[in-house]
PDB file of C-alpha atoms in Angstrom:
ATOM      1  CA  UNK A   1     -23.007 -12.354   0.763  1.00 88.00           C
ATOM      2  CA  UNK A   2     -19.931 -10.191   2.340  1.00 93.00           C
ATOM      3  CA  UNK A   3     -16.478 -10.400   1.750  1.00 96.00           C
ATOM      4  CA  UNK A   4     -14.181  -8.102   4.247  1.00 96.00           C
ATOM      5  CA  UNK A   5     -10.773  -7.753   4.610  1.00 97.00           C
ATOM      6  CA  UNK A   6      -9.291  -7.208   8.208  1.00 97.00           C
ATOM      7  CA  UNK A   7      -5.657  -5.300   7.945  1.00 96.00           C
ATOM      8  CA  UNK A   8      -4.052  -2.293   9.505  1.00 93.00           C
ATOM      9  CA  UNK A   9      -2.689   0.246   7.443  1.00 91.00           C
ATOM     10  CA  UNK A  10       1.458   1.365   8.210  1.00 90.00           C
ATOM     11  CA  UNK A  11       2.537  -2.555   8.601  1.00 90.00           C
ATOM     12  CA  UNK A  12       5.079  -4.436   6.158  1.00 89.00           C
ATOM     13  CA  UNK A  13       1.944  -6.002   4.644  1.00 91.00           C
ATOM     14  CA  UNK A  14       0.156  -3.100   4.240  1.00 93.00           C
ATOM     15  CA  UNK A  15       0.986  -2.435   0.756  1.00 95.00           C
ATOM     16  CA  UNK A  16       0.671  -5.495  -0.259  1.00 94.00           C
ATOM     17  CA  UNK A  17      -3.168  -5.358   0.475  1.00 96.00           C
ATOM     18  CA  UNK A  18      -3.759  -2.024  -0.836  1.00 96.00           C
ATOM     19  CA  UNK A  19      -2.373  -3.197  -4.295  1.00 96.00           C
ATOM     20  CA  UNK A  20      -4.205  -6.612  -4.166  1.00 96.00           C
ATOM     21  CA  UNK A  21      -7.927  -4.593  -2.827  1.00 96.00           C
ATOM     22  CA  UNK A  22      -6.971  -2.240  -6.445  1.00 96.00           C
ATOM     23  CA  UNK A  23      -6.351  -4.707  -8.305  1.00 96.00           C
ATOM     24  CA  UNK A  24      -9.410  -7.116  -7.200  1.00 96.00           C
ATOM     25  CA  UNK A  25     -12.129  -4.089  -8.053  1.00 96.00           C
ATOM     26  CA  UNK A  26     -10.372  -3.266 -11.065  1.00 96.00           C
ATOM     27  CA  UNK A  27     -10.625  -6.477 -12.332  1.00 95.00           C
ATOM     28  CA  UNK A  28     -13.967  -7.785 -10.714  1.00 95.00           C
ATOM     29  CA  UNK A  29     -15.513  -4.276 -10.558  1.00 95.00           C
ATOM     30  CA  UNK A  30     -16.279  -5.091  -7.040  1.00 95.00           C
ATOM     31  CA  UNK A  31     -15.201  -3.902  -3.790  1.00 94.00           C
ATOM     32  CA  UNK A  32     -13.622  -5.647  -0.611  1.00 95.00           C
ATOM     33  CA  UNK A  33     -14.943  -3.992   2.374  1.00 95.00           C
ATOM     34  CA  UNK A  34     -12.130  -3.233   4.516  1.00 96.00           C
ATOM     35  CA  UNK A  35     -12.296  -3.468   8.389  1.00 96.00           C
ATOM     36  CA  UNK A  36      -9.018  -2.038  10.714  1.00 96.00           C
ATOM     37  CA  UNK A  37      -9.350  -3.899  13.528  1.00 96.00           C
ATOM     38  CA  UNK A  38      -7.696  -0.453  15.900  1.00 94.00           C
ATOM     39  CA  UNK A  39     -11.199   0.567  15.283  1.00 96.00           C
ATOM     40  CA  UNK A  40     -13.522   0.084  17.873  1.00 97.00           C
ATOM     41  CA  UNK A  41     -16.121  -1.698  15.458  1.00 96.00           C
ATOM     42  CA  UNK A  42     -12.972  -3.725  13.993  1.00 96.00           C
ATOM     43  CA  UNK A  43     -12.171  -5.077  17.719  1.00 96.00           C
ATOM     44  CA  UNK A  44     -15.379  -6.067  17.875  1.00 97.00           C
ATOM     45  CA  UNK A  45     -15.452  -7.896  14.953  1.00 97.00           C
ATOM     46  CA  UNK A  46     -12.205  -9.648  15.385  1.00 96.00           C
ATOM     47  CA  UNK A  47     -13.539 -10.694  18.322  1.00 97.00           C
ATOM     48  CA  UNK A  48     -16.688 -12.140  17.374  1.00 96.00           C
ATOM     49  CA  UNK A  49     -15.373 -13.971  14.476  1.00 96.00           C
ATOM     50  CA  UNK A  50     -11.566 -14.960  16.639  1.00 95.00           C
ATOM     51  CA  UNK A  51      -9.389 -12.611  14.361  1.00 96.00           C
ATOM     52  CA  UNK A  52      -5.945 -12.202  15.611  1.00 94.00           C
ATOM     53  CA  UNK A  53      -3.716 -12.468  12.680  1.00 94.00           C
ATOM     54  CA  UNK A  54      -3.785  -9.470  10.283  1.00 95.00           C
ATOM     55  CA  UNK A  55      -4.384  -9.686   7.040  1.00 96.00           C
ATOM     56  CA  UNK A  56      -7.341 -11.671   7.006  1.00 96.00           C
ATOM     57  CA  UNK A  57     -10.331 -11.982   4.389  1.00 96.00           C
ATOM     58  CA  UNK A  58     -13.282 -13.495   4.774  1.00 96.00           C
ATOM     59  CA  UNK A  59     -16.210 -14.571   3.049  1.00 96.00           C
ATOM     60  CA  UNK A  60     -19.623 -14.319   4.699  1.00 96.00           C
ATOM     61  CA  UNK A  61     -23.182 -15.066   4.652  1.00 95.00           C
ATOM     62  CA  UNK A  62     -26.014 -12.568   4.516  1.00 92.00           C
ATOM     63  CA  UNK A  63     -26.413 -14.406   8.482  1.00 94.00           C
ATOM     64  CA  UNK A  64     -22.897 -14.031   8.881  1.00 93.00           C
ATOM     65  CA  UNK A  65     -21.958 -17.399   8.789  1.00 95.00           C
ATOM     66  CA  UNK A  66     -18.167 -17.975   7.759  1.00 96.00           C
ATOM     67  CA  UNK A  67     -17.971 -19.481   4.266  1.00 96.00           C
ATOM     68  CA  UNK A  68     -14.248 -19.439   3.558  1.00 96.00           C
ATOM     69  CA  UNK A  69     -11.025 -17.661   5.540  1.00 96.00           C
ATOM     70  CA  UNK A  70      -7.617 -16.629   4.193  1.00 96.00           C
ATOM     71  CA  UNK A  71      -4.920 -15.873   6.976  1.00 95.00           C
ATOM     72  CA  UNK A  72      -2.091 -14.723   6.590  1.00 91.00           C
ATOM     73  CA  UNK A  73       0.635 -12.533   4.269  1.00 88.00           C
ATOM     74  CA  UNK A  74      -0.144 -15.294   1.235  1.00 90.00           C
ATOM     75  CA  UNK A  75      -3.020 -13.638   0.066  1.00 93.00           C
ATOM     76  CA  UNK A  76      -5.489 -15.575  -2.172  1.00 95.00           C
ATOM     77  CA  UNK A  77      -5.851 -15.145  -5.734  1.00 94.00           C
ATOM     78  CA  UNK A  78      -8.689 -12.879  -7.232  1.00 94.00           C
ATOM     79  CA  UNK A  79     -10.968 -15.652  -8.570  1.00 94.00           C
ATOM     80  CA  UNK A  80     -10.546 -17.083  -5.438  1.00 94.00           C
ATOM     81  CA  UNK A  81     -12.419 -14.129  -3.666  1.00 95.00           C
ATOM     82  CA  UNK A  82     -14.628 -13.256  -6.770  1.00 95.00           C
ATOM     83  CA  UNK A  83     -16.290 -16.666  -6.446  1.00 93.00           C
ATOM     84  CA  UNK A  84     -17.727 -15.516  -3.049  1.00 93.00           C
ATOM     85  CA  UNK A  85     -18.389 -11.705  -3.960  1.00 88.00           C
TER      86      UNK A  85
END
């Protein structure tokens, strides 16, 4: 299983994300894998999985099957995303 966060550093949400990413290994001792979708891999990605709003984290299967999506400036709590990491 894969959980990724899609985000692009320099916008009014930015912070916002870096603190919650800290926070989430700090308390989980796990870490979000972080995808900029400026990046040629990261348009590539948005555009197989039909990204276009920024942040966005998302829980995968090992097949990459989408098991759960947040969108959106309302980020999701920790346990939320430690259930799926």
């Amino acid at each position: 299983m894969r959980v990724v966060c899609v985000w692009r550093e320099g916008y009014d949400y930015s912070r916002t994300v870096e603190d919650w990413l800290v926070n989430f290994e700090r308390f989980t001792g796990k870490e979000i894998e972080s995808i900029d979708p400026g990046t040629r891999e990261g348009e590539e990605f948005c555009r197989a999985y039909d990204i276009v709003e920024y942040p966005t984290m998302m829980a995968l299967s090992d097949d990459g099957a989408v098991l759960e999506m947040w969108r959106g400036k309302m980020l999701p709590t920790v346990d939320e995303v430690n259930y799926w990491a």
